[in-house]
Short mmCIF file of C-alpha atoms in Angstrom, two decimals:
data_model
loop_
_atom_site.label_atom_id
_atom_site.label_comp_id
_atom_site.label_asym_id
_atom_site.label_seq_id
_atom_site.Cartn_x
_atom_site.Cartn_y
_atom_site.Cartn_z
CA MET A 1 0.00 0.00 0.00
CA PHE A 2 1.37 3.39 -0.98
CA GLU A 3 0.76 6.53 0.97
CA GLU A 4 2.00 10.02 0.16
CA LYS A 5 1.28 13.28 1.94
CA ASN A 6 -0.81 15.75 0.00
CA ASN A 7 2.07 18.19 -0.40
CA SER A 8 3.53 16.06 -3.16
CA HIS A 9 3.12 16.98 -6.80
CA TRP A 10 0.45 14.47 -7.66
CA SER A 11 -2.01 14.93 -4.81
CA THR A 12 -5.52 16.18 -5.47
CA GLY A 13 -8.28 16.72 -2.87
CA VAL A 14 -10.17 19.90 -3.71
CA ILE A 15 -7.38 20.56 -6.15
CA THR A 16 -7.04 18.96 -9.56
CA THR A 17 -3.70 17.76 -10.88
CA ILE A 18 -2.22 19.37 -13.98
CA PHE A 19 0.95 17.76 -15.25
CA THR A 20 3.05 18.10 -12.13
CA VAL A 21 1.10 21.03 -10.82
CA LEU A 22 -2.27 21.46 -9.16
CA VAL A 23 -5.19 23.50 -10.38
CA LEU A 24 -8.16 24.66 -8.35
CA GLY A 25 -11.31 23.97 -10.31
CA PHE A 26 -13.24 27.16 -9.55
CA ALA A 27 -15.47 28.22 -12.44
CA GLY A 28 -14.01 25.52 -14.63
CA GLY A 29 -17.06 23.31 -14.41
CA PHE A 30 -16.80 22.23 -10.78
CA PHE A 31 -19.46 24.69 -9.66
CA THR A 32 -21.33 27.56 -11.24
CA GLU A 33 -20.12 31.07 -10.61
CA ARG A 34 -22.60 33.85 -9.80
CA TYR A 35 -21.68 37.22 -8.44
CA LEU A 36 -23.24 39.98 -6.42
CA VAL A 37 -21.47 43.26 -7.04
CA GLU A 38 -22.65 45.98 -4.69
CA GLN A 39 -21.24 49.50 -5.17
CA GLY A 40 -18.00 48.00 -6.45
CA ILE A 41 -17.00 47.01 -2.92
CA SER A 42 -18.50 43.66 -2.01
CA ASN A 43 -18.13 40.60 -4.21
CA GLN A 44 -19.10 37.12 -3.08
CA LEU A 45 -20.20 33.81 -4.49
CA VAL A 46 -23.91 33.10 -4.14
CA GLY A 47 -24.43 29.93 -2.15
CA SER A 48 -20.84 29.83 -0.97
CA PRO A 49 -20.08 28.61 2.56
CA PRO A 50 -19.91 31.20 5.34
CA PRO A 51 -16.54 32.80 6.17
CA PRO A 52 -14.32 30.59 8.32
CA GLU A 53 -14.53 31.19 12.04
CA ASN A 54 -11.83 33.25 13.73
CA VAL A 55 -10.78 34.83 10.43
CA ASP A 56 -11.13 38.60 10.14
CA LEU A 57 -11.83 39.46 6.51
CA SER A 58 -12.37 43.17 7.11
CA PRO A 59 -8.83 44.10 5.91
CA LEU A 60 -9.65 42.44 2.60
CA TRP A 61 -12.76 44.53 2.02
CA LYS A 62 -10.97 47.68 3.22
CA ALA A 63 -8.29 47.03 0.59
CA TRP A 64 -10.99 46.44 -2.03
CA SER A 65 -12.61 49.75 -1.13
CA ALA A 66 -9.27 51.59 -1.12
CA ILE A 67 -8.50 50.30 -4.62
CA ASP A 68 -11.91 51.52 -5.83
CA GLU A 69 -11.29 54.96 -4.35
CA LYS A 70 -7.66 55.57 -5.27
CA PHE A 71 -6.58 53.32 -8.17
CA VAL A 72 -6.35 55.03 -11.56
CA PRO A 73 -5.87 52.59 -14.47
CA ALA A 74 -3.30 53.41 -17.15
CA SER A 75 -5.96 53.19 -19.84
CA VAL A 76 -9.70 52.67 -20.01
CA SER A 77 -11.28 50.60 -22.76
CA THR A 78 -14.31 52.15 -24.43
CA SER A 79 -15.23 49.00 -26.31
CA THR A 80 -17.29 47.58 -23.48
CA SER A 81 -20.03 48.97 -21.33
CA ALA A 82 -19.23 50.28 -17.86
CA ALA A 83 -21.27 47.52 -16.27
CA SER A 84 -19.49 44.80 -18.23
CA SER A 85 -16.11 46.34 -17.51
CA SER A 86 -16.93 46.57 -13.79
CA GLU A 87 -17.99 42.92 -13.69
CA ASP A 88 -14.82 41.78 -15.51
CA ILE A 89 -12.63 43.80 -13.17
CA ALA A 90 -14.43 42.35 -10.15
CA LYS A 91 -13.92 38.82 -11.43
CA ASP A 92 -10.22 39.46 -12.06
CA ARG A 93 -9.88 40.69 -8.50
CA VAL A 94 -11.55 37.57 -7.14
CA TRP A 95 -9.26 35.35 -9.23
CA GLY A 96 -6.31 37.35 -7.91
CA MET A 97 -7.43 36.84 -4.31
CA ILE A 98 -7.85 33.10 -4.82
CA GLY A 99 -4.43 32.97 -6.47
CA GLY A 100 -2.93 34.75 -3.49
CA LEU A 101 -4.67 32.35 -1.12
CA ALA A 102 -3.16 29.38 -2.95
CA ALA A 103 0.26 31.06 -3.05
CA SER A 104 0.14 31.59 0.72
CA LEU A 105 0.53 27.83 1.15
CA ASN A 106 4.13 28.17 -0.08
CA ASP A 107 3.69 24.95 -2.04
CA PRO A 108 5.22 25.10 -5.54
CA TYR A 109 2.74 22.47 -6.72
CA THR A 110 -0.38 24.37 -5.67
CA PHE A 111 -1.81 27.38 -7.46
CA PHE A 112 -5.04 28.67 -8.95
CA LEU A 113 -5.97 28.81 -12.63
CA PRO A 114 -8.75 31.21 -13.72
CA PRO A 115 -11.39 29.88 -16.13
CA ARG A 116 -9.56 30.61 -19.39
CA GLU A 117 -6.34 29.02 -18.22
CA ASN A 118 -8.32 26.09 -16.89
CA GLU A 119 -9.82 25.62 -20.36
CA ASP A 120 -6.29 25.55 -21.77
CA PHE A 121 -5.47 22.83 -19.28
CA VAL A 122 -8.43 20.74 -20.39
CA GLN A 123 -7.29 21.18 -24.00
CA ASP A 124 -3.78 20.10 -23.08
CA MET A 125 -5.10 16.98 -21.43
CA SER A 126 -7.00 16.08 -24.62
CA GLY A 127 -3.62 15.47 -26.25
CA SER A 128 -3.34 18.33 -28.78
CA PHE A 129 -2.28 21.98 -28.49
CA GLU A 130 0.00 24.60 -30.08
CA GLY A 131 3.27 25.20 -28.28
CA VAL A 132 6.74 23.72 -27.81
CA GLY A 133 5.87 20.41 -26.15
CA MET A 134 7.50 20.32 -22.73
CA GLU A 135 6.28 20.02 -19.17
CA ILE A 136 7.47 22.70 -16.73
CA ASP A 137 7.28 23.21 -13.00
CA VAL A 138 8.64 25.51 -10.31
CA LYS A 139 11.35 23.74 -8.31
CA ASP A 140 13.32 25.53 -5.60
CA GLU A 141 11.67 28.75 -6.83
CA VAL A 142 13.13 28.31 -10.33
CA LEU A 143 11.11 27.51 -13.47
CA THR A 144 12.33 24.04 -14.42
CA VAL A 145 11.74 21.63 -17.30
CA VAL A 146 10.23 18.39 -16.03
CA SER A 147 10.50 16.75 -19.41
CA PRO A 148 10.31 17.62 -23.12
CA LEU A 149 7.80 15.41 -24.90
CA LYS A 150 9.16 13.07 -27.53
CA ASN A 151 9.47 14.36 -31.11
CA THR A 152 8.39 17.90 -30.21
CA PRO A 153 10.02 21.27 -30.97
CA ALA A 154 11.35 21.43 -27.40
CA GLU A 155 13.13 18.09 -27.72
CA LYS A 156 14.43 18.88 -31.20
CA ALA A 157 15.78 22.22 -29.98
CA GLY A 158 17.77 20.40 -27.32
CA MET A 159 15.73 21.07 -24.16
CA LYS A 160 16.32 18.47 -21.44
CA ALA A 161 14.74 17.44 -18.14
CA GLY A 162 16.20 19.53 -15.34
CA ASP A 163 16.91 22.59 -17.49
CA ARG A 164 16.22 25.84 -15.61
CA VAL A 165 14.45 28.47 -17.69
CA LEU A 166 15.71 31.88 -16.55
CA LYS A 167 14.04 34.04 -19.20
CA ILE A 168 11.22 33.70 -21.73
CA ASP A 169 11.64 36.13 -24.64
CA ASP A 170 13.93 38.30 -22.50
CA VAL A 171 11.40 38.37 -19.62
CA SER A 172 12.80 37.09 -16.33
CA THR A 173 11.01 34.07 -14.86
CA GLN A 174 11.99 34.96 -11.30
CA GLY A 175 8.85 34.74 -9.19
CA MET A 176 6.81 33.60 -12.22
CA ASP A 177 4.22 30.89 -11.63
CA VAL A 178 3.69 28.00 -14.00
CA ALA A 179 0.43 29.33 -15.45
CA THR A 180 2.09 32.60 -16.48
CA ALA A 181 5.09 30.77 -17.90
CA VAL A 182 2.87 28.45 -19.96
CA SER A 183 0.96 31.42 -21.37
CA LYS A 184 4.24 33.04 -22.47
CA ILE A 185 5.79 29.90 -23.93
CA ARG A 186 2.66 28.81 -25.77
CA GLY A 187 1.81 30.51 -29.05
CA PRO A 188 0.75 30.07 -32.68
CA LYS A 189 2.39 27.45 -34.84
CA GLY A 190 5.42 28.76 -36.72
CA THR A 191 6.34 31.48 -34.23
CA THR A 192 9.53 31.35 -32.14
CA VAL A 193 10.01 31.64 -28.39
CA LYS A 194 13.49 32.33 -26.96
CA LEU A 195 14.39 30.53 -23.73
CA LEU A 196 17.42 31.46 -21.63
CA VAL A 197 18.45 28.13 -20.14
CA ALA A 198 20.84 27.17 -17.35
CA ARG A 199 21.96 23.52 -17.34
CA GLU A 200 24.14 21.52 -15.01
CA GLY A 201 27.62 21.36 -16.56
CA TRP A 202 27.24 24.60 -18.52
CA PRO A 203 29.56 27.42 -17.38
CA GLU A 204 26.87 30.01 -18.19
CA PRO A 205 23.25 30.12 -19.44
CA ARG A 206 22.52 29.78 -23.14
CA GLU A 207 19.65 31.07 -25.24
CA ILE A 208 17.68 28.34 -27.03
CA PRO A 209 15.15 29.39 -29.70
CA VAL A 210 12.22 27.01 -30.13
CA VAL A 211 9.79 27.18 -33.06
CA ARG A 212 6.26 26.44 -31.91
CA ASP A 213 4.17 23.79 -33.63
CA THR A 214 0.97 21.80 -33.18
CA ILE A 215 1.72 19.28 -30.47
CA ASP A 216 -0.11 16.00 -30.96
CA VAL A 217 1.01 14.14 -27.90
CA PRO A 218 1.94 10.53 -28.75
CA ILE A 219 0.06 9.38 -25.68
CA VAL A 220 0.54 5.63 -26.13
CA ALA A 221 2.98 4.06 -28.57
CA THR A 222 3.20 0.33 -29.21
CA GLN A 223 5.88 -1.94 -30.63
CA ALA A 224 5.74 -0.51 -34.13
CA ASP A 225 6.08 3.09 -32.94
CA THR A 226 8.61 2.77 -30.14
CA GLN A 227 12.04 4.36 -30.49
CA ILE A 228 13.75 1.58 -28.56
CA LYS A 229 16.13 -0.31 -30.83
CA ASN A 230 17.20 -3.97 -30.98
CA ILE A 231 14.18 -5.33 -29.10
CA PRO A 232 14.37 -9.11 -28.52
CA GLU A 233 11.77 -11.11 -30.39
CA ASP A 234 9.88 -12.18 -27.25
CA VAL A 235 9.63 -8.63 -25.82
CA TYR A 236 6.77 -6.20 -26.48
CA VAL A 237 7.12 -2.48 -25.64
CA VAL A 238 4.31 -0.09 -24.71
CA SER A 239 5.31 3.56 -24.19
CA VAL A 240 3.03 5.99 -22.35
CA ALA A 241 3.90 9.68 -22.85
CA THR A 242 1.35 11.27 -20.51
CA PHE A 243 -1.84 10.45 -18.63
CA THR A 244 -4.66 12.21 -20.47
CA SER A 245 -8.40 11.62 -20.41
CA ASN A 246 -8.17 9.09 -23.25
CA SER A 247 -4.99 7.32 -22.07
CA PRO A 248 -6.86 4.39 -20.45
CA ASP A 249 -8.62 3.49 -23.71
CA LEU A 250 -5.40 3.76 -25.71
CA PHE A 251 -3.57 1.68 -23.12
CA ARG A 252 -6.24 -1.01 -23.24
CA ASN A 253 -5.84 -1.21 -27.03
CA ALA A 254 -2.07 -1.48 -26.64
CA LEU A 255 -2.42 -4.37 -24.20
CA ARG A 256 -4.76 -6.09 -26.65
CA GLU A 257 -2.07 -5.80 -29.33
CA PHE A 258 0.43 -7.26 -26.88
CA ALA A 259 -1.85 -10.23 -26.22
CA ILE A 260 -2.38 -10.81 -29.94
CA SER A 261 1.37 -10.67 -30.58
CA GLY A 262 1.88 -13.87 -28.61
CA LYS A 263 4.94 -12.45 -26.87
CA SER A 264 5.54 -13.23 -23.21
CA LYS A 265 7.51 -10.24 -21.96
CA LEU A 266 6.21 -6.70 -21.59
CA VAL A 267 8.19 -3.48 -21.19
CA LEU A 268 6.19 -0.48 -19.98
CA ASP A 269 8.15 2.65 -20.90
CA LEU A 270 7.30 5.65 -18.70
CA ARG A 271 10.51 7.59 -19.34
CA GLY A 272 9.87 11.30 -19.74
CA ASN A 273 6.22 10.88 -18.71
CA PRO A 274 5.41 13.89 -16.49
CA GLY A 275 2.07 12.52 -15.23
CA GLY A 276 -1.47 13.80 -15.65
CA TYR A 277 -4.79 12.42 -14.47
CA LEU A 278 -4.53 10.26 -11.36
CA GLU A 279 -7.64 8.35 -12.47
CA ALA A 280 -5.84 7.26 -15.65
CA ALA A 281 -2.96 5.75 -13.64
CA VAL A 282 -5.41 3.88 -11.41
CA ASP A 283 -7.24 2.48 -14.44
CA MET A 284 -3.99 1.32 -16.07
CA ALA A 285 -2.75 -0.36 -12.90
CA SER A 286 -6.05 -2.23 -12.68
CA TRP A 287 -5.13 -4.36 -15.71
CA PHE A 288 -2.43 -6.02 -13.61
CA LEU A 289 -3.95 -6.10 -10.11
CA PRO A 290 -6.81 -7.97 -8.42
CA LEU A 291 -9.98 -6.13 -7.40
CA GLY A 292 -9.59 -3.89 -4.38
CA LYS A 293 -5.79 -3.75 -4.18
CA VAL A 294 -4.69 -0.30 -2.99
CA ILE A 295 -2.90 1.63 -5.71
CA VAL A 296 -2.40 4.90 -3.88
CA THR A 297 -3.75 6.70 -0.82
CA GLU A 298 -4.22 10.43 -0.58
CA ASP A 299 -3.22 11.20 3.00
CA TYR A 300 -4.55 14.50 4.41
CA SER A 301 -2.87 14.18 7.82
CA GLY A 302 -6.19 14.00 9.62
CA ASN A 303 -7.57 17.23 8.15
CA THR A 304 -10.11 15.24 6.20
CA ALA A 305 -10.77 11.61 5.40
CA ASN A 306 -8.09 9.90 3.34
CA ILE A 307 -9.02 8.91 -0.19
CA VAL A 308 -8.00 5.39 -1.15
CA HIS A 309 -7.75 4.50 -4.85
CA ARG A 310 -8.14 0.78 -5.46
CA SER A 311 -7.78 -1.50 -8.45
CA PHE A 312 -10.89 -2.03 -10.57
CA GLY A 313 -9.75 -5.61 -10.87
CA TYR A 314 -9.41 -6.09 -14.63
CA ASP A 315 -6.40 -8.30 -13.74
CA VAL A 316 -6.13 -10.06 -17.10
CA PHE A 317 -2.57 -11.35 -16.78
CA THR A 318 -1.33 -14.51 -15.11
CA LYS A 319 1.81 -14.91 -13.04
CA ASN A 320 3.57 -16.04 -16.21
CA LEU A 321 3.82 -12.42 -17.34
CA LYS A 322 7.36 -11.07 -17.23
CA MET A 323 7.32 -7.30 -17.02
CA ALA A 324 9.77 -4.41 -16.66
CA ILE A 325 9.00 -0.71 -16.17
CA LEU A 326 11.33 2.03 -17.42
CA VAL A 327 11.50 5.39 -15.62
CA ASP A 328 13.93 8.31 -15.53
CA LYS A 329 14.25 11.79 -14.01
CA GLY A 330 11.43 12.97 -16.28
CA SER A 331 8.98 10.40 -14.90
CA ALA A 332 6.76 12.16 -12.38
CA SER A 333 3.37 12.29 -10.74
CA ALA A 334 1.03 9.61 -12.14
CA SER A 335 4.04 7.83 -13.66
CA GLU A 336 5.53 7.37 -10.19
CA ILE A 337 2.23 6.11 -8.83
CA LEU A 338 1.79 3.52 -11.57
CA ALA A 339 5.41 2.36 -11.46
CA ASP A 340 5.57 2.13 -7.66
CA ALA A 341 2.24 0.34 -7.33
CA LEU A 342 3.16 -2.30 -9.90
CA ARG A 343 6.62 -2.75 -8.39
CA HIS A 344 5.10 -3.19 -4.94
CA TYR A 345 2.76 -5.97 -6.03
#
């Protein structure tokens, strides 16, 4: 049985995992947003729970009021009505407050994504987007490459797991969160983003230009598609690049091909897989484990009930299966869960 505290980079709870980061699901489909805006001062969610006890929120509303009274924007758009503009500004403030609340946890894996960024996340997890094709995270307060995806502009440009991105198009990444970094790195196909990169072994940082492209994530690759060379005749390789919403179905098809091949040895290649949906990892592990076996436990240190994820019990393989799992420094999050669970059992 595997247990990890919820400060690790895969844990969920009221927070949803994104690559190796966590995203709060406010206004992204988890509940409906409705606002009361009264004189530009008070803004609250209808039907939201009451304020927590022993927490004085009056400084917050005083700050809100002070901003209304004293802040003068650099420019005012005339393309929208005053009411619409006021509502948009109020929403942005609320998103900013929630972002600050998440940042106050001092956990590099926890932050808030507003609705538009959350939609980008959902698109990413569908397996296709325009960008450079690498997973990033904030480690030790530095924007760091978790892993470049295979056959993407990032990999072709020479980006490697562990690279520290110091600037994006001459803009310093110091203090930059992952959501902001993603928005700056992502862009239309054919355009170029310049990354100032520090790498272990380099005497000084180097600038690496990367030409953006449409990234069709090779989520699951089977024997015919794998880049591993000189595979013995009795070995079948299944590579999983990331854990998206459709990964379980693709993985099931790959296992069917393995069964049809008549081979007796399976290699599951998770190298460079930065993770994704926890549910996908649980589903994949279920093909190898009996019903009810614990795959991973979300441990909340007594703050709320632990969540135990158990095998669905597909368990189609006998003890005759010989299996190896490949991981590397770019294997994170759901990859670690799947690899560790299978190794344990």
